[in-house]
N, CA, C and O atoms as a printed pandas DataFrame, in Angstrom:
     atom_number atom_name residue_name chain_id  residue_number  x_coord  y_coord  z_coord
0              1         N          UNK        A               1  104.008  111.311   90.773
1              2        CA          UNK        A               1  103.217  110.754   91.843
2              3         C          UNK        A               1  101.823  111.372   91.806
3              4         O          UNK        A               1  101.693  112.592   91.715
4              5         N          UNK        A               2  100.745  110.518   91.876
5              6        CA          UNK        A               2   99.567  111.146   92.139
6              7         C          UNK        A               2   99.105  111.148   93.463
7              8         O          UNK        A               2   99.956  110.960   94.332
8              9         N          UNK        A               3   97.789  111.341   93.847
9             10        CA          UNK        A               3   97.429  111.647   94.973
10            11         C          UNK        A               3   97.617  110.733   96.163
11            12         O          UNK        A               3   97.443  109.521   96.033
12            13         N          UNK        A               4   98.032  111.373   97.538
13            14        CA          UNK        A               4   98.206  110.709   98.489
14            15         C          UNK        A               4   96.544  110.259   99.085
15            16         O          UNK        A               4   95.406  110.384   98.633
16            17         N          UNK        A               5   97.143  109.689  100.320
17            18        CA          UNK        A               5   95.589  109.363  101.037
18            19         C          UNK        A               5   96.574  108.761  102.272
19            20         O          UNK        A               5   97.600  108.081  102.294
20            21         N          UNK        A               6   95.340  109.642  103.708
21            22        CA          UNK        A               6   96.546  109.491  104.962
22            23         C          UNK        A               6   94.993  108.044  105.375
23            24         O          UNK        A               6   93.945  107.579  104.925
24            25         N          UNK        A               7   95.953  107.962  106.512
25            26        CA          UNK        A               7   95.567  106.604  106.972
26            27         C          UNK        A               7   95.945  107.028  108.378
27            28         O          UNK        A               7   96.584  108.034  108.687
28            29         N          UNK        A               8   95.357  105.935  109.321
29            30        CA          UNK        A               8   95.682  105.901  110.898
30            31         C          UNK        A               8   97.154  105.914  111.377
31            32         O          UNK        A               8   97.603  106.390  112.420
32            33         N          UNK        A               9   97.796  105.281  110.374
33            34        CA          UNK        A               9   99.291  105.497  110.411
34            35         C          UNK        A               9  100.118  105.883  109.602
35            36         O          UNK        A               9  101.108  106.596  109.769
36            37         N          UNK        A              10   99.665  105.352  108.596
37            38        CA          UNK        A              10  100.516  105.692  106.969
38            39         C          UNK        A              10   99.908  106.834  106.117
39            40         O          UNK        A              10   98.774  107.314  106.156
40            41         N          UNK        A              11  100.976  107.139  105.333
41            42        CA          UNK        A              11  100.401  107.826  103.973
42            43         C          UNK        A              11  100.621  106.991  102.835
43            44         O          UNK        A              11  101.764  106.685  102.495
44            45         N          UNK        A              12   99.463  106.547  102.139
45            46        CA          UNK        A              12   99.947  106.122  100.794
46            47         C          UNK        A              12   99.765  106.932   99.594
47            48         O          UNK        A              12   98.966  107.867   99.651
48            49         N          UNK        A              13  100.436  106.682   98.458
49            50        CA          UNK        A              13  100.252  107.481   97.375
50            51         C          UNK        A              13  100.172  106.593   96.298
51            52         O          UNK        A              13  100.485  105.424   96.525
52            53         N          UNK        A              14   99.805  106.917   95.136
53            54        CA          UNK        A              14  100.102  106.355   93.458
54            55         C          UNK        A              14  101.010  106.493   93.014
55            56         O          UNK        A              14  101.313  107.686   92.989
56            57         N          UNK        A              15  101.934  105.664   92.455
57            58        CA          UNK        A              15  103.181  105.965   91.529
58            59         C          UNK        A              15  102.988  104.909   90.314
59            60         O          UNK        A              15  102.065  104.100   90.212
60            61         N          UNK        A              16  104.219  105.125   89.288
61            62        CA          UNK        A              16  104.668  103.728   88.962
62            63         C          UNK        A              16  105.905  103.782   88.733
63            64         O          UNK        A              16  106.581  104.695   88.259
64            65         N          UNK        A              17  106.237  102.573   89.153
65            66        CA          UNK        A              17  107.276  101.938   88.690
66            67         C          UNK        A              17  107.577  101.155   87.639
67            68         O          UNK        A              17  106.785  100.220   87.520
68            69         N          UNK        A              18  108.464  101.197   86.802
69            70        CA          UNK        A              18  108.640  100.635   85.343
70            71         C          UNK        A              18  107.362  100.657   84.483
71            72         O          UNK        A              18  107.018   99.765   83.708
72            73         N          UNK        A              19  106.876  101.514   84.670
73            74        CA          UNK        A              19  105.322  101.190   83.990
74            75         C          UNK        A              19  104.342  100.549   84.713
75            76         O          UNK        A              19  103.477   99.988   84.040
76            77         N          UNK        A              20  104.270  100.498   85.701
77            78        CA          UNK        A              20  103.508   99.588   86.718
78            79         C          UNK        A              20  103.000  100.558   87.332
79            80         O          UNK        A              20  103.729  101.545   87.437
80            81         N          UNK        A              21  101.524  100.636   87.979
81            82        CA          UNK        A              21  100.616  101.228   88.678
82            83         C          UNK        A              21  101.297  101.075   90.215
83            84         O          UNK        A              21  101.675   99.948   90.537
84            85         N          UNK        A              22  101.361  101.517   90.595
85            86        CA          UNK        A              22  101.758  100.829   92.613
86            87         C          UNK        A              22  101.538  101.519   93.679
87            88         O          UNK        A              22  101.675  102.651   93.216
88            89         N          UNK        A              23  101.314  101.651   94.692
89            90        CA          UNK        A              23  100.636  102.100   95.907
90            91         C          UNK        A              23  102.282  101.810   96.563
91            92         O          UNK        A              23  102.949  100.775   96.574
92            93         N          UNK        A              24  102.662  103.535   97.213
93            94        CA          UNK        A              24  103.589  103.591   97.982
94            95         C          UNK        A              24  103.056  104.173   99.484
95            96         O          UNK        A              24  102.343  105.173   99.565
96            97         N          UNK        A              25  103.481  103.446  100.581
97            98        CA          UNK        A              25  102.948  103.990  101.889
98            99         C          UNK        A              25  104.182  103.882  102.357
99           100         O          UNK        A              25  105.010  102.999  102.134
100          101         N          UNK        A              26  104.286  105.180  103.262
101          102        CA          UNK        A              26  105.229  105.761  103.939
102          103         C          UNK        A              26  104.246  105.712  105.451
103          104         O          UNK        A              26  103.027  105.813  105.592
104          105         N          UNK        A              27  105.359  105.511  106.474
105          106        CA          UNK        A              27  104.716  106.193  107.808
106          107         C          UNK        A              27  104.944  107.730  108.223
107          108         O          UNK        A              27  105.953  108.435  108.230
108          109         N          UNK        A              28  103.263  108.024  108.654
109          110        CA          UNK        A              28  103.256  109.426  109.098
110          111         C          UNK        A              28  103.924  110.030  109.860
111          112         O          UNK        A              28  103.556  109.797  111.012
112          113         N          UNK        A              29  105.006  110.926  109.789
113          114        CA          UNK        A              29  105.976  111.474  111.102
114          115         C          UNK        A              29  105.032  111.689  112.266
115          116         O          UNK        A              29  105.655  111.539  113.317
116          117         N          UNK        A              30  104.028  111.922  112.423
117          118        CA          UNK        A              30  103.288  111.894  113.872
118          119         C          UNK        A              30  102.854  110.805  114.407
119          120         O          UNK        A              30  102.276  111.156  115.436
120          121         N          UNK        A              31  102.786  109.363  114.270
121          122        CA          UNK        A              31  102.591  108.213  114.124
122          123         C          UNK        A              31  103.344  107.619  114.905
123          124         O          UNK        A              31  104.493  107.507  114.477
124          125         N          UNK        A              32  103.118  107.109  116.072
125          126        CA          UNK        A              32  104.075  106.600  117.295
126          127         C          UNK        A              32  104.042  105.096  116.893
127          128         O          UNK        A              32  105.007  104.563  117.442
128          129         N          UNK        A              33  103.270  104.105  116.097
129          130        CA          UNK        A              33  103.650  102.840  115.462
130          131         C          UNK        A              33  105.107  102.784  115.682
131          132         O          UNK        A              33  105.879  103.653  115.277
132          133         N          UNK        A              34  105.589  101.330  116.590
133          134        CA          UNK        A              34  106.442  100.822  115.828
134          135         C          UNK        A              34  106.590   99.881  115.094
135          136         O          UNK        A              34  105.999   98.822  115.306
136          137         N          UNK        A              35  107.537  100.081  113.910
137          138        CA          UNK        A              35  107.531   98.177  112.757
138          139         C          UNK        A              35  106.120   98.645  112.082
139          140         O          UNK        A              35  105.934   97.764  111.242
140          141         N          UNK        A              36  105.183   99.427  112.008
141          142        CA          UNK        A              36  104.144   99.204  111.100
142          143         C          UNK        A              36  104.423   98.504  109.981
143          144         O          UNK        A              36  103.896   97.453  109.617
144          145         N          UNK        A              37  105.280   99.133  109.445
145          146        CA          UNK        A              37  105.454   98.708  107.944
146          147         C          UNK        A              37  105.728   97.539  107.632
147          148         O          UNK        A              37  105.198   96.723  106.879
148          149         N          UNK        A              38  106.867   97.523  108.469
149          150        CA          UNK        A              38  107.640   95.930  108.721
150          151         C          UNK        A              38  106.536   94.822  108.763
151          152         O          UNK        A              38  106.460   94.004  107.846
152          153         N          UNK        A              39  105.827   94.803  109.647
153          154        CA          UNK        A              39  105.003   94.093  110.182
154          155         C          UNK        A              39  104.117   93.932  109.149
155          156         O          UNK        A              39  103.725   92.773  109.015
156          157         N          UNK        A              40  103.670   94.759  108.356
157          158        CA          UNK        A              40  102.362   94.649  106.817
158          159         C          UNK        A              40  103.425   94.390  106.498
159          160         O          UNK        A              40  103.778   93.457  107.220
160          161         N          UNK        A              41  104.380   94.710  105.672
161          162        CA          UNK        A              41  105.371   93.595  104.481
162          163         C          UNK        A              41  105.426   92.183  104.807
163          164         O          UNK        A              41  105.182   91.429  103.864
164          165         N          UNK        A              42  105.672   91.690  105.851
165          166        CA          UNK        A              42  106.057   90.504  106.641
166          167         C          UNK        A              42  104.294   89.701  106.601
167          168         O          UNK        A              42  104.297   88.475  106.485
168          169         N          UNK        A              43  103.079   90.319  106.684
169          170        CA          UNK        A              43  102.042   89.595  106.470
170          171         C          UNK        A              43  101.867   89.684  105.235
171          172         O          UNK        A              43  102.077   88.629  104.635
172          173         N          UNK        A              44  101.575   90.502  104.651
173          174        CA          UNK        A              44  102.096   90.559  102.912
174          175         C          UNK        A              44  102.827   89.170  102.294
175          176         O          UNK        A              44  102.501   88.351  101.435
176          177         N          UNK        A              45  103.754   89.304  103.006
177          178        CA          UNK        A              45  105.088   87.849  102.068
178          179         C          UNK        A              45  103.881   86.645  102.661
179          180         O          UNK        A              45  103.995   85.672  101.916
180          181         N          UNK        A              46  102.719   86.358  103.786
181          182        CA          UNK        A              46  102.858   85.296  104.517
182          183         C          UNK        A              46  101.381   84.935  102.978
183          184         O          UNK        A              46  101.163   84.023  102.181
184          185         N          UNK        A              47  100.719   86.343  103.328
185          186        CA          UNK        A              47   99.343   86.496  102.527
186          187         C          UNK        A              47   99.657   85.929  100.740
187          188         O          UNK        A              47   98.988   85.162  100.048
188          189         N          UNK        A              48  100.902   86.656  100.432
189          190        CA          UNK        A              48  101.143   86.695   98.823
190          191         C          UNK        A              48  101.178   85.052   98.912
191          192         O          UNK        A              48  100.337   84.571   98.152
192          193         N          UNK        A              49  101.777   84.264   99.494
193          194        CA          UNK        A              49  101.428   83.159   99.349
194          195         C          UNK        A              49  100.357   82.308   99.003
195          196         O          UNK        A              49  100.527   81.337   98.266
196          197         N          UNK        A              50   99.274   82.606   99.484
197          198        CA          UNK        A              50   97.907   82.037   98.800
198          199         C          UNK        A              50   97.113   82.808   98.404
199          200         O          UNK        A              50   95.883   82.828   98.453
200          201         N          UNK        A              51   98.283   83.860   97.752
201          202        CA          UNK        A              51   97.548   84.643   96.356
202          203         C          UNK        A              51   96.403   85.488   97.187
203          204         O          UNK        A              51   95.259   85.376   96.744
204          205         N          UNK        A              52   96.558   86.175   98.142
205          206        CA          UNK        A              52   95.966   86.893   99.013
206          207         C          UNK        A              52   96.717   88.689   98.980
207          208         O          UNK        A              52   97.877   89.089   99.071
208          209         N          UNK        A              53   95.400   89.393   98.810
209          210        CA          UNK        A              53   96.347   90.782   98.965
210          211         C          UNK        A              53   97.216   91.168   98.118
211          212         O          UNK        A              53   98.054   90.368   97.701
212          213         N          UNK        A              54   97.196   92.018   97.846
213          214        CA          UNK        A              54   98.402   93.355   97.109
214          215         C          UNK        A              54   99.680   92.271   97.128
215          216         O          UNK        A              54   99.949   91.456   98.009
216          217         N          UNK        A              55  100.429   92.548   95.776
217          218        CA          UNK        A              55  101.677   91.700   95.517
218          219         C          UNK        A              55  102.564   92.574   96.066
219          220         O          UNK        A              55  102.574   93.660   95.486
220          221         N          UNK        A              56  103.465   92.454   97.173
221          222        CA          UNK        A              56  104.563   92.994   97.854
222          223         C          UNK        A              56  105.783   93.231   96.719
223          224         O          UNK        A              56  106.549   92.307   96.448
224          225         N          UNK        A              57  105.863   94.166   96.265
225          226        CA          UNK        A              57  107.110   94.756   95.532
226          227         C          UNK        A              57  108.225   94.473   96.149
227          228         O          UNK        A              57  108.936   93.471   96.214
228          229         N          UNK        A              58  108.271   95.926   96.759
229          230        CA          UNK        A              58  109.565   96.219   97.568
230          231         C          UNK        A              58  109.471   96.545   99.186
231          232         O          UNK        A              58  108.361   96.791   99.658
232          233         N          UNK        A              59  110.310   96.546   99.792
233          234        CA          UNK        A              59  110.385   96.682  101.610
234          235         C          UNK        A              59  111.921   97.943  101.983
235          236         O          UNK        A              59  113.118   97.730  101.788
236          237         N          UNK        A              60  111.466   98.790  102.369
237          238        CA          UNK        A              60  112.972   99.453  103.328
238          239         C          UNK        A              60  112.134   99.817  104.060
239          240         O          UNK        A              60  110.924  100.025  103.974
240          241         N          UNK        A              61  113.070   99.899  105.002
241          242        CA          UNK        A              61  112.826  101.062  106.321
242          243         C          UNK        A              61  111.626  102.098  106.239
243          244         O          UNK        A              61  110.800  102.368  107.111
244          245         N          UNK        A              62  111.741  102.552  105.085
245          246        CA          UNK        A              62  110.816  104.136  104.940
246          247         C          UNK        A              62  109.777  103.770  103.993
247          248         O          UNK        A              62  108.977  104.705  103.978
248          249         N          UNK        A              63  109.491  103.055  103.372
249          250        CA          UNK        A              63  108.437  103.043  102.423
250          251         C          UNK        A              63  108.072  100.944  102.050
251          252         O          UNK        A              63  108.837  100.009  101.815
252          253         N          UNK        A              64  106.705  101.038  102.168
253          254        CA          UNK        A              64  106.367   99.813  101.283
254          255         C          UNK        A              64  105.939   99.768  100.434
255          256         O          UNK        A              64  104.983  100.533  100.307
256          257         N          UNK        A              65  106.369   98.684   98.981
257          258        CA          UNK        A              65  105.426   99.346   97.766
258          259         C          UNK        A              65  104.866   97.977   97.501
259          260         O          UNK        A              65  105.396   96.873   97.627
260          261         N          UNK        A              66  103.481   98.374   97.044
261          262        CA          UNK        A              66  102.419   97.259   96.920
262          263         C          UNK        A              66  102.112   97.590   95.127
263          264         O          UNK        A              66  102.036   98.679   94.558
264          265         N          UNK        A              67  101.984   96.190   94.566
265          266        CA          UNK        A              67  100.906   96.556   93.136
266          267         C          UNK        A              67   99.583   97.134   93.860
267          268         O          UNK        A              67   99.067   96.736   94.904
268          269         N          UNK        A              68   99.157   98.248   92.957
269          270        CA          UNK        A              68   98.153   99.209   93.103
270          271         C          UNK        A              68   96.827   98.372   92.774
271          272         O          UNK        A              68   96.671   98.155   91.572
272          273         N          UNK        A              69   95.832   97.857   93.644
273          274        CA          UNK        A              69   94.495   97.122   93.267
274          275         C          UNK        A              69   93.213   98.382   93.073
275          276         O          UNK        A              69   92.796   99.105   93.978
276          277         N          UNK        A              70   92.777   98.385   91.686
277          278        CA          UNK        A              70   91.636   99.538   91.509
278          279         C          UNK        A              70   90.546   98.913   92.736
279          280         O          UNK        A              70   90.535   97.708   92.987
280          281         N          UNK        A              71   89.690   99.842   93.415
281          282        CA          UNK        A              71   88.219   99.512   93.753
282          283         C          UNK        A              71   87.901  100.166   94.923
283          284         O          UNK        A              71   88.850  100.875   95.257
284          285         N          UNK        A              72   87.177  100.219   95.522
285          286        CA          UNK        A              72   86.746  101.480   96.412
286          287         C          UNK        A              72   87.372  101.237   98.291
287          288         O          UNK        A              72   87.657  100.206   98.901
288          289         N          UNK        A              73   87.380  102.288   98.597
289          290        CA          UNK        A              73   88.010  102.363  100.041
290          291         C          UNK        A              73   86.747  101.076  101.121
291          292         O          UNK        A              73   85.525  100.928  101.125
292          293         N          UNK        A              74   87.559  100.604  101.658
293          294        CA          UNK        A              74   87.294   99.742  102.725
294          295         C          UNK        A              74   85.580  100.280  103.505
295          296         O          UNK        A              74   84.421   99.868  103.445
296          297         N          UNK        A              75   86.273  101.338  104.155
297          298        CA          UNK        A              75   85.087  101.627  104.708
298          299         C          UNK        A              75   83.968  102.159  103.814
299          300         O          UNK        A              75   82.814  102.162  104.243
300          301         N          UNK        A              76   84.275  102.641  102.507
301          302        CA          UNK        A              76   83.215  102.541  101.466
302          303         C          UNK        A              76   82.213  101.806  101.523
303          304         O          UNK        A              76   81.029  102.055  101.754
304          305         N          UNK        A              77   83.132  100.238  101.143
305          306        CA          UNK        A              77   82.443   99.316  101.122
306          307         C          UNK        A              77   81.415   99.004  102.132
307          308         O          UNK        A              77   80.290   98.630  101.799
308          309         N          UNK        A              78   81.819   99.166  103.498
309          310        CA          UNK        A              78   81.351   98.785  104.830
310          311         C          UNK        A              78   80.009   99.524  104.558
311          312         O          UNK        A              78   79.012   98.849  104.303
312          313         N          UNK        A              79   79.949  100.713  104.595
313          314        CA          UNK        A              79   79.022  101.823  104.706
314          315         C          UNK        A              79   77.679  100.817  103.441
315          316         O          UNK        A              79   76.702  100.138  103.757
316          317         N          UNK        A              80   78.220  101.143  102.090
317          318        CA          UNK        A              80   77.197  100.815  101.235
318          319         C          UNK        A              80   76.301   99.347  101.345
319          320         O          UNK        A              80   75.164   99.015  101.008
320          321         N          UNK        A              81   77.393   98.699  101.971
321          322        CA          UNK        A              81   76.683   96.936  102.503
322          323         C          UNK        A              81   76.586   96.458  103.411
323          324         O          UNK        A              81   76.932   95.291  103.596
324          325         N          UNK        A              82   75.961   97.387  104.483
325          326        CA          UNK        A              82   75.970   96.731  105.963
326          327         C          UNK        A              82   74.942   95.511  105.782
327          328         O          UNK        A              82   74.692   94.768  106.730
């Protein structure tokens, strides 16, 4: 596993699976969210549909795994192109 990165609710990290790059997010034990995850997998399946967003791997309880998309953090972006 390579490096994590916390979030407002989640932690995600780098892994792979079968040879595959992938972004695993877990929810933070201090994190009063409920269903976070649930709830991003479930827009995920609605999004993967018109080829929108990270391809939804896998779903349990404790972890979601997304294909890993290279390119810079969100608010990166925000900051450099207001």
């Amino acid at each position: 596993m390579e490096t994590a990165y916390k979030g407002k609710r989640g932690i995600v990290s780098v892994d792979y699976v079968n040879g595959i790059k992938v972004a695993v997010k877990r929810k933070r034990p201090e994190s009063s969210a409920l269903n976070a995850l649930k709830n991003e997998a479930n827009w995920l399946k609605i999004l993967n549909k018109c080829k929108i967003g990270p391809k939804l791997i896998s779903f349990k309880d404790d972890a979601l795994i997304t294909e890993f998309i290279e390119g810079i953090f969100f608010d990166d972006f925000i900051r450099k192109n207001k």
